[in-house]
Amino acid sequence: MAATPSDPGRAPDPGPAPAPGPAPASAAVVGLGATGTELVRRLVAAGIRTTGVEPDARAAARARAATPSDLLTVTDDLSATAAAEVVFEALPEPEARKRAVLRALALYTGAPVVTTALTTPVAELADPEGAELLALRFVRADRLDTAELARAPHTSDATAARVTELLQGMGITPHAVPDRPGSLAPALLFGILNQAAWTYHDGYADRESLDTALRLGCGWDEGPLRILDAIGHRTARDILEGLHQRLGDRYDPAPLVAEPAAPADRPTRAADPGVDTVAVIGSGTMATGIAEVFLRAGHRVLLVARTGQKAEDAREAVEFGLQRSGTGPEDLADALARWTGTTDLARAADADLVVEAVVEDLAVKRALFADLDRVCRPGTLLATTTSSLPVHAVAEATGRPQDVLGLHFFNPPPAMRLVELVHGKHTGDAALHRARAVLDRLGKVPVECADRTGFLVNALLFPYLNDALGLLGADGVRPALLDSVMKSVGQQPLGPTRLLDTVGADVALEVQRRLHEDTGRPELAPVRLLEQLVADGFLGRKSSGRGVRAYLTAQERPAAA
């Protein structure tokens, strides 16, 4: 039996759905742009007699060409919808246009209507005395295998079940969600897509770097700017304008720039970066992972730890990592012969490259770089692995800011190919040239970006996680539903609450606070739930798995009692 969508403002009802009745034998689609044409294609493929309504002759011709079938009739007459058992409204997003066509449809049909309105709650569009109304919501028409489905208050369970069955027959898996502007996955995705567009517009990174950063750093199969291209810039802007009016400044539309006619020239890499010995400062997980990466690439590695025991533990961690990756006995012995662990920072004088991987504290990093400035010989490349602190603030602690840059490795460094190569205010071209060559030798994929809080991935990822937490509890939204729609409709490799538990709520809160403080943007303020998770010790994987779900369950127990 088909699942039934929930009423708006209510979590999906776990009870049995009513019998949906016979599947519709006929349907109409009003508007034959990209979305309407895709709906027509799926309806016809399901064997349903379909009427397409489109006043634009060219759009009508494209729809006919896309779905040549005796089951399809295309007309410009809205009255043709009268014979349809279900009507899909698939016009472009501006609210006024959708309201106008819904009013016009009421003159011809009393059949259930499925609108594709995303920015306006379906409850506001519905006429309580008119046709039953539902809303089909998604991110892009060319990937319509899954969607979110909301319904107006007066839409019956039986009609919702019947539409759900129809969608499933069309190859669309609907997820019942509460009725809200932007829905769930689309609202979160358009937020991050818009901020990526602003990042490009403001000159922090080029298109290729932005798309690569999200693909490799977040596991997306396409980058954000490529997704906006697929959605269509005009469509995306219409949606963002509607969400901006409803949900605030995070959706203030960025100027969307089309794909350049020719790819930009990529920086050339030096054949030899002149880097043999690498000093890694620190002994934690990131430091040992980075040290392992350099050993694998044939470098001599000096790891500087605070204590002799930490240096020995770091060696054991690196040896274990090499063995786990399948390094044979001879290669392992060769790698460890190039390893030195010490507590003496002065030994870094022999390094060609120093990679700092200590605690994420600006004062600590500045003090360390001041010491490195005294210890290291001229021309030594100095890199910080900070994930959110300003590189220029670290560089200013030295007398050689031209030699300082950011190398933000992702965890775990041996497995993650992405490295953000961050140029500070004073980073020299020679330093960037050498760093590119080093990363090339490591087999990493560098994405270059300007110096700002969070760089690329974290500046986009953590506000998305913050926004996701802000949705929990509203209208009965639970972590399981949010993660499910983000994985299916949003095509994310991991749902936001699971991802937050993996990253750690404490890390997310620290980054989000920095983003808020450094930009002054109120929409970046950490949501209350994120602060509560950290305050009460529900950090996710690092706190024995106690994360978002466990916290919300614990909060519900007193009420249940």
PDB file of C-alpha atoms in Angstrom, residues 66-170:
ATOM      1  CA  ALA A  66      10.959  15.047 -26.391  1.00  0.00           C
ATOM      2  CA  THR A  67       8.025  12.634 -25.958  1.00  0.00           C
ATOM      3  CA  PRO A  68       6.680  11.447 -29.319  1.00  0.00           C
ATOM      4  CA  SER A  69       3.652   9.354 -28.371  1.00  0.00           C
ATOM      5  CA  ASP A  70       0.013   8.851 -29.235  1.00  0.00           C
ATOM      6  CA  LEU A  71      -0.673   9.215 -25.502  1.00  0.00           C
ATOM      7  CA  LEU A  72       0.360  12.899 -25.601  1.00  0.00           C
ATOM      8  CA  THR A  73      -1.736  15.812 -26.783  1.00  0.00           C
ATOM      9  CA  VAL A  74      -0.324  19.339 -26.663  1.00  0.00           C
ATOM     10  CA  THR A  75      -2.550  22.403 -26.751  1.00  0.00           C
ATOM     11  CA  ASP A  76      -2.579  26.043 -25.700  1.00  0.00           C
ATOM     12  CA  ASP A  77      -6.122  25.767 -24.312  1.00  0.00           C
ATOM     13  CA  LEU A  78      -6.324  25.573 -20.523  1.00  0.00           C
ATOM     14  CA  SER A  79      -9.867  24.218 -20.720  1.00  0.00           C
ATOM     15  CA  ALA A  80      -8.379  20.944 -21.978  1.00  0.00           C
ATOM     16  CA  THR A  81      -7.501  20.175 -18.375  1.00  0.00           C
ATOM     17  CA  ALA A  82     -11.178  19.521 -17.662  1.00  0.00           C
ATOM     18  CA  ALA A  83     -10.915  15.884 -18.729  1.00  0.00           C
ATOM     19  CA  ALA A  84      -7.823  15.111 -16.633  1.00  0.00           C
ATOM     20  CA  GLU A  85      -8.062  13.112 -13.408  1.00  0.00           C
ATOM     21  CA  VAL A  86      -4.949  14.860 -12.005  1.00  0.00           C
ATOM     22  CA  VAL A  87      -3.456  18.191 -13.075  1.00  0.00           C
ATOM     23  CA  PHE A  88       0.197  19.153 -12.642  1.00  0.00           C
ATOM     24  CA  GLU A  89       1.013  22.880 -12.564  1.00  0.00           C
ATOM     25  CA  ALA A  90       4.618  23.263 -13.730  1.00  0.00           C
ATOM     26  CA  LEU A  91       5.033  26.961 -14.520  1.00  0.00           C
ATOM     27  CA  PRO A  92       8.173  28.903 -13.497  1.00  0.00           C
ATOM     28  CA  GLU A  93       8.436  29.898  -9.860  1.00  0.00           C
ATOM     29  CA  PRO A  94       7.249  33.497  -9.332  1.00  0.00           C
ATOM     30  CA  GLU A  95       4.385  33.220  -6.851  1.00  0.00           C
ATOM     31  CA  ALA A  96       2.040  35.615  -8.662  1.00  0.00           C
ATOM     32  CA  ARG A  97       2.187  33.544 -11.849  1.00  0.00           C
ATOM     33  CA  LYS A  98       1.380  30.341 -10.023  1.00  0.00           C
ATOM     34  CA  ARG A  99      -1.514  31.924  -8.167  1.00  0.00           C
ATOM     35  CA  ALA A 100      -2.959  33.185 -11.453  1.00  0.00           C
ATOM     36  CA  VAL A 101      -2.886  29.796 -13.177  1.00  0.00           C
ATOM     37  CA  LEU A 102      -4.303  28.015 -10.123  1.00  0.00           C
ATOM     38  CA  ARG A 103      -7.237  30.446 -10.116  1.00  0.00           C
ATOM     39  CA  ALA A 104      -7.733  29.864 -13.838  1.00  0.00           C
ATOM     40  CA  LEU A 105      -7.632  26.082 -13.414  1.00  0.00           C
ATOM     41  CA  ALA A 106     -10.463  26.320 -10.886  1.00  0.00           C
ATOM     42  CA  LEU A 107     -12.740  27.456 -13.746  1.00  0.00           C
ATOM     43  CA  TYR A 108     -12.221  24.191 -15.639  1.00  0.00           C
ATOM     44  CA  THR A 109     -11.409  21.364 -13.253  1.00  0.00           C
ATOM     45  CA  GLY A 110     -12.198  20.037  -9.818  1.00  0.00           C
ATOM     46  CA  ALA A 111      -9.535  17.331 -10.080  1.00  0.00           C
ATOM     47  CA  PRO A 112      -6.633  17.273  -7.604  1.00  0.00           C
ATOM     48  CA  VAL A 113      -3.849  19.673  -8.573  1.00  0.00           C
ATOM     49  CA  VAL A 114      -0.159  19.066  -7.942  1.00  0.00           C
ATOM     50  CA  THR A 115       1.767  22.347  -8.013  1.00  0.00           C
ATOM     51  CA  THR A 116       5.537  22.618  -8.313  1.00  0.00           C
ATOM     52  CA  ALA A 117       5.530  25.783  -6.191  1.00  0.00           C
ATOM     53  CA  LEU A 118       8.632  25.694  -3.997  1.00  0.00           C
ATOM     54  CA  THR A 119       8.843  29.072  -2.307  1.00  0.00           C
ATOM     55  CA  THR A 120       5.195  29.466  -1.269  1.00  0.00           C
ATOM     56  CA  PRO A 121       3.478  27.158   1.255  1.00  0.00           C
ATOM     57  CA  VAL A 122       0.792  25.143  -0.479  1.00  0.00           C
ATOM     58  CA  ALA A 123      -1.618  26.118   2.296  1.00  0.00           C
ATOM     59  CA  GLU A 124      -1.403  29.727   1.089  1.00  0.00           C
ATOM     60  CA  LEU A 125      -2.062  28.746  -2.515  1.00  0.00           C
ATOM     61  CA  ALA A 126      -5.005  26.493  -1.796  1.00  0.00           C
ATOM     62  CA  ASP A 127      -8.670  27.468  -1.968  1.00  0.00           C
ATOM     63  CA  PRO A 128     -10.419  25.567   0.844  1.00  0.00           C
ATOM     64  CA  GLU A 129     -13.547  25.437  -1.330  1.00  0.00           C
ATOM     65  CA  GLY A 130     -11.662  24.439  -4.478  1.00  0.00           C
ATOM     66  CA  ALA A 131      -9.663  21.509  -5.782  1.00  0.00           C
ATOM     67  CA  GLU A 132      -7.486  19.488  -3.451  1.00  0.00           C
ATOM     68  CA  LEU A 133      -3.906  20.739  -3.723  1.00  0.00           C
ATOM     69  CA  LEU A 134      -0.506  19.165  -3.183  1.00  0.00           C
ATOM     70  CA  ALA A 135       3.028  20.428  -3.843  1.00  0.00           C
ATOM     71  CA  LEU A 136       5.805  18.430  -5.512  1.00  0.00           C
ATOM     72  CA  ARG A 137       9.176  19.880  -4.501  1.00  0.00           C
ATOM     73  CA  PHE A 138      12.648  19.079  -5.758  1.00  0.00           C
ATOM     74  CA  VAL A 139      15.975  20.679  -6.658  1.00  0.00           C
ATOM     75  CA  ARG A 140      16.284  20.017 -10.385  1.00  0.00           C
ATOM     76  CA  ALA A 141      13.980  18.658 -13.050  1.00  0.00           C
ATOM     77  CA  ASP A 142      16.599  16.468 -14.716  1.00  0.00           C
ATOM     78  CA  ARG A 143      16.961  14.394 -11.531  1.00  0.00           C
ATOM     79  CA  LEU A 144      13.367  13.797 -10.576  1.00  0.00           C
ATOM     80  CA  ASP A 145      13.603  10.237  -9.292  1.00  0.00           C
ATOM     81  CA  THR A 146      12.834  11.520  -5.799  1.00  0.00           C
ATOM     82  CA  ALA A 147      10.913  14.558  -4.540  1.00  0.00           C
ATOM     83  CA  GLU A 148       9.228  15.970  -1.465  1.00  0.00           C
ATOM     84  CA  LEU A 149       5.436  16.028  -1.302  1.00  0.00           C
ATOM     85  CA  ALA A 150       3.412  18.395   0.885  1.00  0.00           C
ATOM     86  CA  ARG A 151      -0.314  18.923   0.940  1.00  0.00           C
ATOM     87  CA  ALA A 152      -2.836  21.613   1.743  1.00  0.00           C
ATOM     88  CA  PRO A 153      -4.888  21.219   4.938  1.00  0.00           C
ATOM     89  CA  HIS A 154      -8.100  20.341   3.084  1.00  0.00           C
ATOM     90  CA  THR A 155      -6.510  17.663   0.902  1.00  0.00           C
ATOM     91  CA  SER A 156      -7.794  14.248   1.963  1.00  0.00           C
ATOM     92  CA  ASP A 157      -5.722  11.235   2.907  1.00  0.00           C
ATOM     93  CA  ALA A 158      -7.255   9.295   0.031  1.00  0.00           C
ATOM     94  CA  THR A 159      -6.258  11.918  -2.545  1.00  0.00           C
ATOM     95  CA  ALA A 160      -2.758  12.153  -1.107  1.00  0.00           C
ATOM     96  CA  ALA A 161      -2.426   8.371  -1.305  1.00  0.00           C
ATOM     97  CA  ARG A 162      -3.691   8.337  -4.899  1.00  0.00           C
ATOM     98  CA  VAL A 163      -1.219  11.038  -5.990  1.00  0.00           C
ATOM     99  CA  THR A 164       1.573   9.205  -4.177  1.00  0.00           C
ATOM    100  CA  GLU A 165       0.751   6.034  -6.096  1.00  0.00           C
ATOM    101  CA  LEU A 166       0.681   7.984  -9.360  1.00  0.00           C
ATOM    102  CA  LEU A 167       4.104   9.479  -8.673  1.00  0.00           C
ATOM    103  CA  GLN A 168       5.529   6.069  -7.844  1.00  0.00           C
ATOM    104  CA  GLY A 169       4.174   4.776 -11.132  1.00  0.00           C
ATOM    105  CA  MET A 170       6.020   7.652 -12.833  1.00  0.00           C
TER     106      MET A 170
END
